[in-house]
């Protein structure tokens, strides 16, 4: 043990969220990203503060993080931003979570989980527009969307991607990624489109669409 600690001022986090929300057009939702123990600041306290500050949704990386938030009483729509192991998909239904899909195996597993639960599960399709971390290609995403429509147990609520270099607003690659995502809009009809991380939220208002995902900036750091 060392005589050291970290003090987290939740009021500052709330203020950061309120300032960021002031940059958004009316009707644009803010997802507060609280993955990795809220970037080391404390998962449940920060998620609670984000909800109190007006965040409409919460985002995590792992199923375990989402379950912990539900058990702590958080009721906001809660996104898992990567695919969950197939043998855990029943927990997505049990805890009313929003799943990310970029593979046919995940789509089928969620359809089966939705059938067992008796109500449709909300999913967001992740499109890889050039970051090459996770996601389906635009063509694959279109095929997954068309397949998902055949399952009454699934509701495709949103489509999203992640920018590789939005922290450099002059880099033209972000526009290429945005254009790749928007090219799907004429072919896919879903309520929510999102791609803006903290950097894009602050520097590139054209990327806001109707939801932004704010992580590092809500903790007071410049992207």
mmCIF file of C-alpha atoms in Angstrom:
data_model
loop_
_atom_site.group_PDB
_atom_site.id
_atom_site.type_symbol
_atom_site.label_atom_id
_atom_site.label_comp_id
_atom_site.label_asym_id
_atom_site.label_seq_id
_atom_site.Cartn_x
_atom_site.Cartn_y
_atom_site.Cartn_z
ATOM 1 C CA UNK A 1 0.000 0.000 0.000
ATOM 2 C CA UNK A 2 1.123 3.523 -0.769
ATOM 3 C CA UNK A 3 -0.120 6.732 0.871
ATOM 4 C CA UNK A 4 -1.629 7.939 -2.403
ATOM 5 C CA UNK A 5 -5.116 8.306 -3.832
ATOM 6 C CA UNK A 6 -7.066 9.876 -6.654
ATOM 7 C CA UNK A 7 -9.808 12.406 -6.033
ATOM 8 C CA UNK A 8 -12.516 12.481 -8.703
ATOM 9 C CA UNK A 9 -14.772 15.522 -8.757
ATOM 10 C CA UNK A 10 -18.058 14.243 -10.149
ATOM 11 C CA UNK A 11 -19.386 17.785 -10.446
ATOM 12 C CA UNK A 12 -16.617 18.547 -12.941
ATOM 13 C CA UNK A 13 -17.604 15.503 -14.985
ATOM 14 C CA UNK A 14 -21.218 16.667 -14.934
ATOM 15 C CA UNK A 15 -20.159 20.148 -16.062
ATOM 16 C CA UNK A 16 -18.098 18.698 -18.901
ATOM 17 C CA UNK A 17 -21.097 16.733 -20.136
ATOM 18 C CA UNK A 18 -23.355 19.771 -19.964
ATOM 19 C CA UNK A 19 -20.851 21.872 -21.933
ATOM 20 C CA UNK A 20 -20.489 19.180 -24.590
ATOM 21 C CA UNK A 21 -24.274 18.852 -24.861
ATOM 22 C CA UNK A 22 -24.446 22.595 -25.526
ATOM 23 C CA UNK A 23 -22.501 21.978 -28.766
ATOM 24 C CA UNK A 24 -25.120 19.551 -30.081
ATOM 25 C CA UNK A 25 -28.164 20.261 -32.197
ATOM 26 C CA UNK A 26 -31.541 19.688 -30.516
ATOM 27 C CA UNK A 27 -32.461 16.039 -30.709
ATOM 28 C CA UNK A 28 -28.860 14.792 -30.892
ATOM 29 C CA UNK A 29 -28.260 12.251 -28.140
ATOM 30 C CA UNK A 30 -25.109 11.946 -26.058
ATOM 31 C CA UNK A 31 -23.730 8.543 -25.139
ATOM 32 C CA UNK A 32 -21.361 8.721 -22.173
ATOM 33 C CA UNK A 33 -18.649 6.094 -22.622
ATOM 34 C CA UNK A 34 -17.761 4.557 -19.245
ATOM 35 C CA UNK A 35 -15.711 1.557 -20.369
ATOM 36 C CA UNK A 36 -12.596 0.446 -18.454
ATOM 37 C CA UNK A 37 -13.981 1.464 -15.054
ATOM 38 C CA UNK A 38 -14.981 4.822 -16.549
ATOM 39 C CA UNK A 39 -11.411 5.379 -17.778
ATOM 40 C CA UNK A 40 -10.226 4.599 -14.250
ATOM 41 C CA UNK A 41 -12.535 7.107 -12.554
ATOM 42 C CA UNK A 42 -15.084 4.639 -11.101
ATOM 43 C CA UNK A 43 -17.733 2.892 -13.197
ATOM 44 C CA UNK A 44 -20.903 3.306 -11.142
ATOM 45 C CA UNK A 45 -20.264 6.803 -9.693
ATOM 46 C CA UNK A 46 -19.341 8.241 -13.098
ATOM 47 C CA UNK A 47 -22.218 6.532 -14.912
ATOM 48 C CA UNK A 48 -24.610 7.878 -12.286
ATOM 49 C CA UNK A 49 -23.165 11.375 -12.636
ATOM 50 C CA UNK A 50 -23.430 11.181 -16.424
ATOM 51 C CA UNK A 51 -27.091 10.220 -16.175
ATOM 52 C CA UNK A 52 -27.745 13.098 -13.780
ATOM 53 C CA UNK A 53 -25.984 15.506 -16.174
ATOM 54 C CA UNK A 54 -28.264 14.590 -19.049
ATOM 55 C CA UNK A 55 -26.488 11.807 -20.939
ATOM 56 C CA UNK A 56 -29.197 9.886 -22.772
ATOM 57 C CA UNK A 57 -27.222 6.635 -23.084
ATOM 58 C CA UNK A 58 -24.229 4.805 -21.651
ATOM 59 C CA UNK A 59 -21.567 2.867 -23.552
ATOM 60 C CA UNK A 60 -19.261 0.105 -22.337
ATOM 61 C CA UNK A 61 -16.818 -2.310 -23.959
ATOM 62 C CA UNK A 62 -17.719 -5.497 -22.106
ATOM 63 C CA UNK A 63 -20.831 -7.390 -21.049
ATOM 64 C CA UNK A 64 -19.527 -7.567 -17.481
ATOM 65 C CA UNK A 65 -19.441 -3.768 -17.297
ATOM 66 C CA UNK A 66 -23.008 -3.523 -18.537
ATOM 67 C CA UNK A 67 -24.267 -6.107 -16.042
ATOM 68 C CA UNK A 68 -22.521 -4.258 -13.201
ATOM 69 C CA UNK A 69 -24.309 -1.036 -14.159
ATOM 70 C CA UNK A 70 -27.686 -2.755 -14.308
ATOM 71 C CA UNK A 71 -27.120 -4.374 -10.911
ATOM 72 C CA UNK A 72 -26.225 -0.939 -9.540
ATOM 73 C CA UNK A 73 -29.608 0.380 -10.664
ATOM 74 C CA UNK A 74 -28.690 2.305 -13.830
ATOM 75 C CA UNK A 75 -31.692 2.244 -16.173
ATOM 76 C CA UNK A 76 -30.479 4.287 -19.184
ATOM 77 C CA UNK A 77 -30.203 2.536 -22.557
ATOM 78 C CA UNK A 78 -26.888 0.725 -22.309
ATOM 79 C CA UNK A 79 -24.720 -0.178 -25.308
ATOM 80 C CA UNK A 80 -22.060 -2.868 -25.452
ATOM 81 C CA UNK A 81 -19.782 -1.453 -28.135
ATOM 82 C CA UNK A 82 -18.260 -4.743 -29.265
ATOM 83 C CA UNK A 83 -19.634 -8.215 -29.847
ATOM 84 C CA UNK A 84 -20.295 -10.367 -26.790
ATOM 85 C CA UNK A 85 -19.142 -13.998 -26.563
ATOM 86 C CA UNK A 86 -21.867 -16.122 -28.119
ATOM 87 C CA UNK A 87 -22.455 -18.203 -25.000
ATOM 88 C CA UNK A 88 -23.346 -15.051 -23.031
ATOM 89 C CA UNK A 89 -26.010 -13.572 -25.296
ATOM 90 C CA UNK A 90 -28.873 -14.617 -22.997
ATOM 91 C CA UNK A 91 -27.594 -12.016 -20.514
ATOM 92 C CA UNK A 92 -28.177 -9.304 -23.107
ATOM 93 C CA UNK A 93 -31.869 -10.143 -23.035
ATOM 94 C CA UNK A 94 -31.985 -10.624 -19.256
ATOM 95 C CA UNK A 95 -30.487 -7.194 -18.530
ATOM 96 C CA UNK A 96 -32.141 -5.306 -21.402
ATOM 97 C CA UNK A 97 -28.884 -4.338 -23.105
ATOM 98 C CA UNK A 98 -28.191 -3.065 -26.622
ATOM 99 C CA UNK A 99 -25.891 -5.387 -28.536
ATOM 100 C CA UNK A 100 -23.345 -4.618 -31.218
ATOM 101 C CA UNK A 101 -23.321 -6.925 -34.241
ATOM 102 C CA UNK A 102 -20.812 -7.330 -37.043
ATOM 103 C CA UNK A 103 -21.006 -11.072 -37.727
ATOM 104 C CA UNK A 104 -23.680 -13.492 -38.863
ATOM 105 C CA UNK A 105 -22.966 -15.799 -35.904
ATOM 106 C CA UNK A 106 -23.756 -13.018 -33.442
ATOM 107 C CA UNK A 107 -26.906 -12.109 -35.330
ATOM 108 C CA UNK A 108 -28.221 -15.667 -35.185
ATOM 109 C CA UNK A 109 -27.313 -16.067 -31.509
ATOM 110 C CA UNK A 110 -29.179 -12.880 -30.614
ATOM 111 C CA UNK A 111 -32.216 -13.945 -32.624
ATOM 112 C CA UNK A 112 -32.328 -17.162 -30.605
ATOM 113 C CA UNK A 113 -31.913 -15.240 -27.339
ATOM 114 C CA UNK A 114 -34.730 -12.914 -28.345
ATOM 115 C CA UNK A 115 -36.978 -15.843 -29.139
ATOM 116 C CA UNK A 116 -36.340 -17.366 -25.713
ATOM 117 C CA UNK A 117 -36.885 -14.070 -23.898
ATOM 118 C CA UNK A 118 -40.151 -13.292 -25.654
ATOM 119 C CA UNK A 119 -39.334 -9.728 -26.636
ATOM 120 C CA UNK A 120 -37.237 -8.181 -29.430
ATOM 121 C CA UNK A 121 -33.624 -7.286 -28.721
ATOM 122 C CA UNK A 122 -32.193 -3.964 -29.867
ATOM 123 C CA UNK A 123 -29.009 -4.170 -31.907
ATOM 124 C CA UNK A 124 -26.616 -1.723 -33.558
ATOM 125 C CA UNK A 125 -24.571 -2.787 -36.559
ATOM 126 C CA UNK A 126 -20.897 -1.776 -36.422
ATOM 127 C CA UNK A 127 -19.426 -0.776 -39.778
ATOM 128 C CA UNK A 128 -15.683 -0.804 -40.390
ATOM 129 C CA UNK A 129 -15.107 2.251 -42.569
ATOM 130 C CA UNK A 130 -11.327 2.162 -42.345
ATOM 131 C CA UNK A 131 -10.125 1.958 -38.747
ATOM 132 C CA UNK A 132 -9.791 -1.844 -39.091
ATOM 133 C CA UNK A 133 -10.369 -2.712 -35.445
ATOM 134 C CA UNK A 134 -13.753 -4.414 -35.429
ATOM 135 C CA UNK A 135 -16.806 -4.164 -37.657
ATOM 136 C CA UNK A 136 -18.321 -5.382 -40.889
ATOM 137 C CA UNK A 137 -17.527 -3.845 -44.248
ATOM 138 C CA UNK A 138 -20.289 -1.611 -45.657
ATOM 139 C CA UNK A 139 -21.400 -4.419 -47.980
ATOM 140 C CA UNK A 140 -21.406 -6.943 -45.140
ATOM 141 C CA UNK A 141 -23.330 -4.531 -42.913
ATOM 142 C CA UNK A 142 -26.000 -4.142 -45.579
ATOM 143 C CA UNK A 143 -26.313 -7.932 -45.814
ATOM 144 C CA UNK A 144 -26.566 -8.240 -42.023
ATOM 145 C CA UNK A 145 -29.264 -5.567 -41.947
ATOM 146 C CA UNK A 146 -31.288 -7.345 -44.613
ATOM 147 C CA UNK A 147 -30.908 -10.621 -42.742
ATOM 148 C CA UNK A 148 -31.840 -9.064 -39.387
ATOM 149 C CA UNK A 149 -35.093 -7.739 -40.840
ATOM 150 C CA UNK A 150 -36.215 -11.338 -41.278
ATOM 151 C CA UNK A 151 -36.104 -11.930 -37.522
ATOM 152 C CA UNK A 152 -39.010 -10.472 -35.525
ATOM 153 C CA UNK A 153 -36.890 -11.106 -32.413
ATOM 154 C CA UNK A 154 -34.458 -8.359 -33.452
ATOM 155 C CA UNK A 155 -34.793 -4.615 -33.906
ATOM 156 C CA UNK A 156 -31.961 -2.884 -35.748
ATOM 157 C CA UNK A 157 -32.012 0.406 -33.865
ATOM 158 C CA UNK A 158 -28.762 1.896 -35.135
ATOM 159 C CA UNK A 159 -25.705 1.862 -37.361
ATOM 160 C CA UNK A 160 -22.301 3.165 -36.292
ATOM 161 C CA UNK A 161 -18.607 3.361 -37.055
ATOM 162 C CA UNK A 162 -15.480 4.616 -35.302
ATOM 163 C CA UNK A 163 -13.059 7.207 -36.599
ATOM 164 C CA UNK A 164 -9.343 6.453 -36.806
ATOM 165 C CA UNK A 165 -7.910 9.976 -36.722
ATOM 166 C CA UNK A 166 -10.594 12.517 -35.798
ATOM 167 C CA UNK A 167 -8.146 14.015 -33.287
ATOM 168 C CA UNK A 168 -6.497 15.554 -36.354
ATOM 169 C CA UNK A 169 -9.377 17.577 -37.874
ATOM 170 C CA UNK A 170 -7.377 18.343 -41.025
ATOM 171 C CA UNK A 171 -6.924 14.671 -41.887
ATOM 172 C CA UNK A 172 -9.137 13.930 -44.876
ATOM 173 C CA UNK A 173 -9.524 10.285 -43.920
ATOM 174 C CA UNK A 174 -12.279 11.143 -41.415
ATOM 175 C CA UNK A 175 -14.412 12.564 -44.226
ATOM 176 C CA UNK A 176 -13.823 9.388 -46.225
ATOM 177 C CA UNK A 177 -15.030 7.323 -43.277
ATOM 178 C CA UNK A 178 -18.073 9.547 -42.806
ATOM 179 C CA UNK A 179 -18.941 9.331 -46.496
ATOM 180 C CA UNK A 180 -18.668 5.536 -46.372
ATOM 181 C CA UNK A 181 -21.120 5.439 -43.483
ATOM 182 C CA UNK A 182 -23.546 7.900 -45.050
ATOM 183 C CA UNK A 183 -23.561 5.916 -48.285
ATOM 184 C CA UNK A 184 -25.511 3.274 -46.386
ATOM 185 C CA UNK A 185 -28.247 5.698 -45.327
ATOM 186 C CA UNK A 186 -30.046 5.485 -48.648
ATOM 187 C CA UNK A 187 -30.149 1.699 -48.293
ATOM 188 C CA UNK A 188 -30.714 1.231 -44.560
ATOM 189 C CA UNK A 189 -33.529 2.805 -42.565
ATOM 190 C CA UNK A 190 -32.780 2.882 -38.834
ATOM 191 C CA UNK A 191 -33.501 5.523 -36.168
ATOM 192 C CA UNK A 192 -29.966 6.148 -34.882
ATOM 193 C CA UNK A 193 -26.707 6.853 -36.723
ATOM 194 C CA UNK A 194 -23.518 7.572 -34.790
ATOM 195 C CA UNK A 195 -19.823 7.948 -35.495
ATOM 196 C CA UNK A 196 -18.509 10.963 -33.554
ATOM 197 C CA UNK A 197 -16.075 10.254 -30.734
ATOM 198 C CA UNK A 198 -14.869 13.018 -28.406
ATOM 199 C CA UNK A 199 -12.598 14.611 -31.008
ATOM 200 C CA UNK A 200 -15.229 14.613 -33.737
ATOM 201 C CA UNK A 201 -17.849 15.896 -31.301
ATOM 202 C CA UNK A 202 -15.675 18.891 -30.444
ATOM 203 C CA UNK A 203 -14.111 19.656 -33.827
ATOM 204 C CA UNK A 204 -16.316 18.202 -36.590
ATOM 205 C CA UNK A 205 -20.008 19.062 -36.114
ATOM 206 C CA UNK A 206 -20.946 17.487 -39.459
ATOM 207 C CA UNK A 207 -20.215 14.102 -37.894
ATOM 208 C CA UNK A 208 -22.720 14.453 -35.051
ATOM 209 C CA UNK A 209 -25.616 12.847 -36.975
ATOM 210 C CA UNK A 210 -28.180 12.106 -34.227
ATOM 211 C CA UNK A 211 -25.935 10.683 -31.503
ATOM 212 C CA UNK A 212 -22.353 11.244 -30.357
ATOM 213 C CA UNK A 213 -20.178 8.995 -28.187
ATOM 214 C CA UNK A 214 -18.164 10.980 -25.670
ATOM 215 C CA UNK A 215 -15.366 9.362 -23.701
ATOM 216 C CA UNK A 216 -12.087 11.094 -22.963
ATOM 217 C CA UNK A 217 -13.440 14.653 -23.147
ATOM 218 C CA UNK A 218 -16.062 14.080 -20.444
ATOM 219 C CA UNK A 219 -13.158 13.322 -18.094
ATOM 220 C CA UNK A 220 -11.597 16.708 -18.816
ATOM 221 C CA UNK A 221 -8.900 15.681 -21.289
ATOM 222 C CA UNK A 222 -8.334 17.114 -24.733
ATOM 223 C CA UNK A 223 -8.620 14.418 -27.434
#
